[in-house]
Coordinates of C-alpha atoms in Angstrom, one line a residue:
A1294 CA 85.4 120.9 99.7
N1295 CA 86.8 121.7 103.4
R1296 CA 84.2 121.4 106.0
P1297 CA 84.1 121.8 109.5
T1298 CA 83.8 119.2 112.4
H1299 CA 80.6 118.9 114.3
N1300 CA 79.5 118.3 117.4
M1301 CA 77.7 114.9 118.1
A1302 CA 73.7 117.3 117.6
P1303 CA 72.2 116.2 114.0
P1304 CA 73.7 116.7 111.6
R1305 CA 72.5 120.3 110.0
K1306 CA 74.4 121.8 112.9
P1307 CA 77.4 122.6 111.9
V1308 CA 79.9 124.0 114.8
A1309 CA 83.4 125.7 113.5
A1310 CA 85.7 123.7 116.4
I1311 CA 86.4 120.1 118.2
G1312 CA 84.5 121.5 122.2
K1313 CA 82.5 124.3 121.2
K1314 CA 80.5 124.1 123.8
L1315 CA 76.0 123.8 123.0
P1316 CA 73.5 126.0 124.0
G1317 CA 72.9 126.5 127.4
A1318 CA 75.8 125.1 128.0
R1319 CA 78.9 127.0 130.3
K1320 CA 81.4 129.0 128.8
S1321 CA 85.0 128.5 128.6
A1322 CA 88.4 128.8 126.2
P1323 CA 87.3 129.8 123.4
P1324 CA 87.1 126.7 120.6
R1325 CA 89.8 124.8 119.1
R1326 CA 89.3 124.9 115.1
V1327 CA 90.0 121.9 113.0
V1328 CA 89.3 121.9 109.4
V1329 CA 89.0 118.1 107.8
Q1330 CA 88.5 117.2 104.5
N1331 CA 84.3 115.9 103.1
A1332 CA 84.2 112.2 102.9
R1333 CA 82.2 113.0 99.9
S1334 CA 84.8 115.0 97.1
R1335 CA 87.4 112.3 97.5
P1336 CA 88.1 109.4 95.4
A1337 CA 88.2 106.3 97.1
A1338 CA 91.1 104.7 95.5
S1339 CA 92.8 107.5 98.0
N1340 CA 91.6 106.1 101.0
P1341 CA 93.4 102.5 101.5
A1342 CA 93.0 102.6 105.1
G1343 CA 90.0 103.8 105.4
H1344 CA 87.8 107.1 106.7
T1345 CA 87.5 107.6 110.3
I1346 CA 85.3 109.8 112.4
I1347 CA 86.7 109.8 115.7
L1348 CA 83.9 110.3 118.5
L1349 CA 85.0 112.5 121.5
Q1350 CA 83.8 113.3 125.2
E1351 CA 86.1 115.5 127.5
T1352 CA 83.9 114.9 130.3
Q1353 CA 80.6 113.8 131.9
N1354 CA 78.8 116.2 130.7
K1355 CA 76.7 115.7 127.1
A1356 CA 78.0 119.8 125.9
T1357 CA 81.1 118.1 125.8
R1358 CA 80.9 115.6 122.6
T1359 CA 82.4 116.2 119.2
W1360 CA 83.1 114.1 116.2
S1361 CA 85.4 114.8 113.7
D1362 CA 86.1 113.2 110.3
H1363 CA 89.8 112.2 108.2
N1364 CA 90.4 110.6 104.9
S1365 CA 92.6 108.1 106.8
L1366 CA 92.9 106.4 110.1
K1367 CA 97.1 108.3 109.9
E1368 CA 94.7 111.8 109.6
A1369 CA 92.7 111.1 112.8
L1370 CA 95.8 109.9 115.0
D1371 CA 97.5 112.6 113.7
A1372 CA 95.0 115.1 114.7
F1373 CA 94.1 113.8 118.5
V1374 CA 97.9 113.9 119.3
S1375 CA 97.5 118.0 117.8
E1376 CA 94.3 118.1 119.7
Y1377 CA 96.4 117.1 122.7
E1378 CA 99.6 119.2 121.9
K1379 CA 97.5 122.3 121.6
Q1380 CA 96.4 121.1 125.0
L1381 CA 99.9 121.4 126.2
R1382 CA 100.7 124.5 125.0
S1383 CA 97.8 126.3 126.8
L1384 CA 98.5 124.3 129.6
N1385 CA 102.3 125.6 129.8
P1386 CA 102.1 129.0 128.2
Q1387 CA 105.8 129.9 129.1
A1388 CA 107.2 126.8 128.0
R1389 CA 109.6 127.3 124.9
R1390 CA 109.7 123.2 124.2
L1391 CA 106.7 120.7 125.4
T1392 CA 108.1 117.1 125.8
Y1393 CA 105.6 114.2 127.1
T1394 CA 105.9 111.0 126.3
V1395 CA 103.7 107.9 125.1
K1396 CA 102.5 107.5 129.0
D1397 CA 100.8 111.1 129.3
L1398 CA 99.4 110.4 125.7
H1399 CA 97.3 107.4 127.4
G1400 CA 96.7 109.3 130.4
Y1401 CA 95.2 112.3 128.2
I1402 CA 93.4 109.1 126.6
D1403 CA 92.2 107.4 129.9
Q1404 CA 90.9 111.0 131.5
L1405 CA 88.7 111.5 128.9
A1406 CA 85.2 110.7 129.6
D1407 CA 84.5 109.0 126.0
L1408 CA 87.0 108.4 123.9
S1409 CA 86.1 106.0 120.6
A1410 CA 86.6 106.0 116.4
L1411 CA 84.4 104.4 113.1
V1412 CA 86.9 103.3 111.0
Y1413 CA 86.0 102.0 107.3
S1414 CA 86.9 98.3 106.3
P1415 CA 86.7 99.1 102.1
S1416 CA 86.6 95.6 101.7
E1417 CA 83.7 94.5 104.5
K1418 CA 81.4 97.5 103.2
L1419 CA 81.3 98.8 106.7
Y1420 CA 82.9 101.4 109.5
A1421 CA 84.1 98.9 112.6
P1422 CA 84.0 100.4 116.5
R1423 CA 87.1 101.0 118.1
G1424 CA 87.4 102.1 121.1
K1425 CA 90.5 104.2 124.1
A1426 CA 92.4 100.2 123.7
F1427 CA 92.6 100.6 119.9
F1428 CA 93.2 104.4 120.0
K1429 CA 96.4 103.9 122.4
E1430 CA 97.8 100.7 120.2
Q1431 CA 97.7 102.7 116.7
L1432 CA 99.3 106.2 119.2
L1433 CA 101.8 104.0 120.0
L1434 CA 102.8 102.2 116.8
Q1435 CA 102.1 105.5 114.3
L1436 CA 105.2 107.4 117.1
Q1437 CA 106.8 104.2 117.3
A1438 CA 107.2 104.4 113.6
A1439 CA 107.9 108.4 113.2
A1440 CA 110.8 107.7 115.5
R1441 CA 112.4 105.3 113.8

């Protein structure tokens, strides 16, 4: 079953998109929809790289806190890059083709108030916390592999 992402409020308060504001927060652009698979519905064998939870806070405003879960680290990184590309498209609606560098992506990561991941390690049976530096390193490796 698919499940929408959730904000960092208690899990019983789901929201339909990353970036959705909490009640009482000032309204802005419509939220972006991201659908991810429910971690409990897949067999453990299909998850060798580890279930990954992204924790993201766009600004210092706590209402911008969001999280999303993904089947693997690769899926999480793909979803993160996809969201970055959607933001680029919304900032450049007239552009037919968007280009960016790894430096641009790293700059985006740096301007976020917080970006963390919890990556499940099946061998250790725990979620390992990772920060911005980990994202930068993993994104670089993933983009280099895609370029080959």
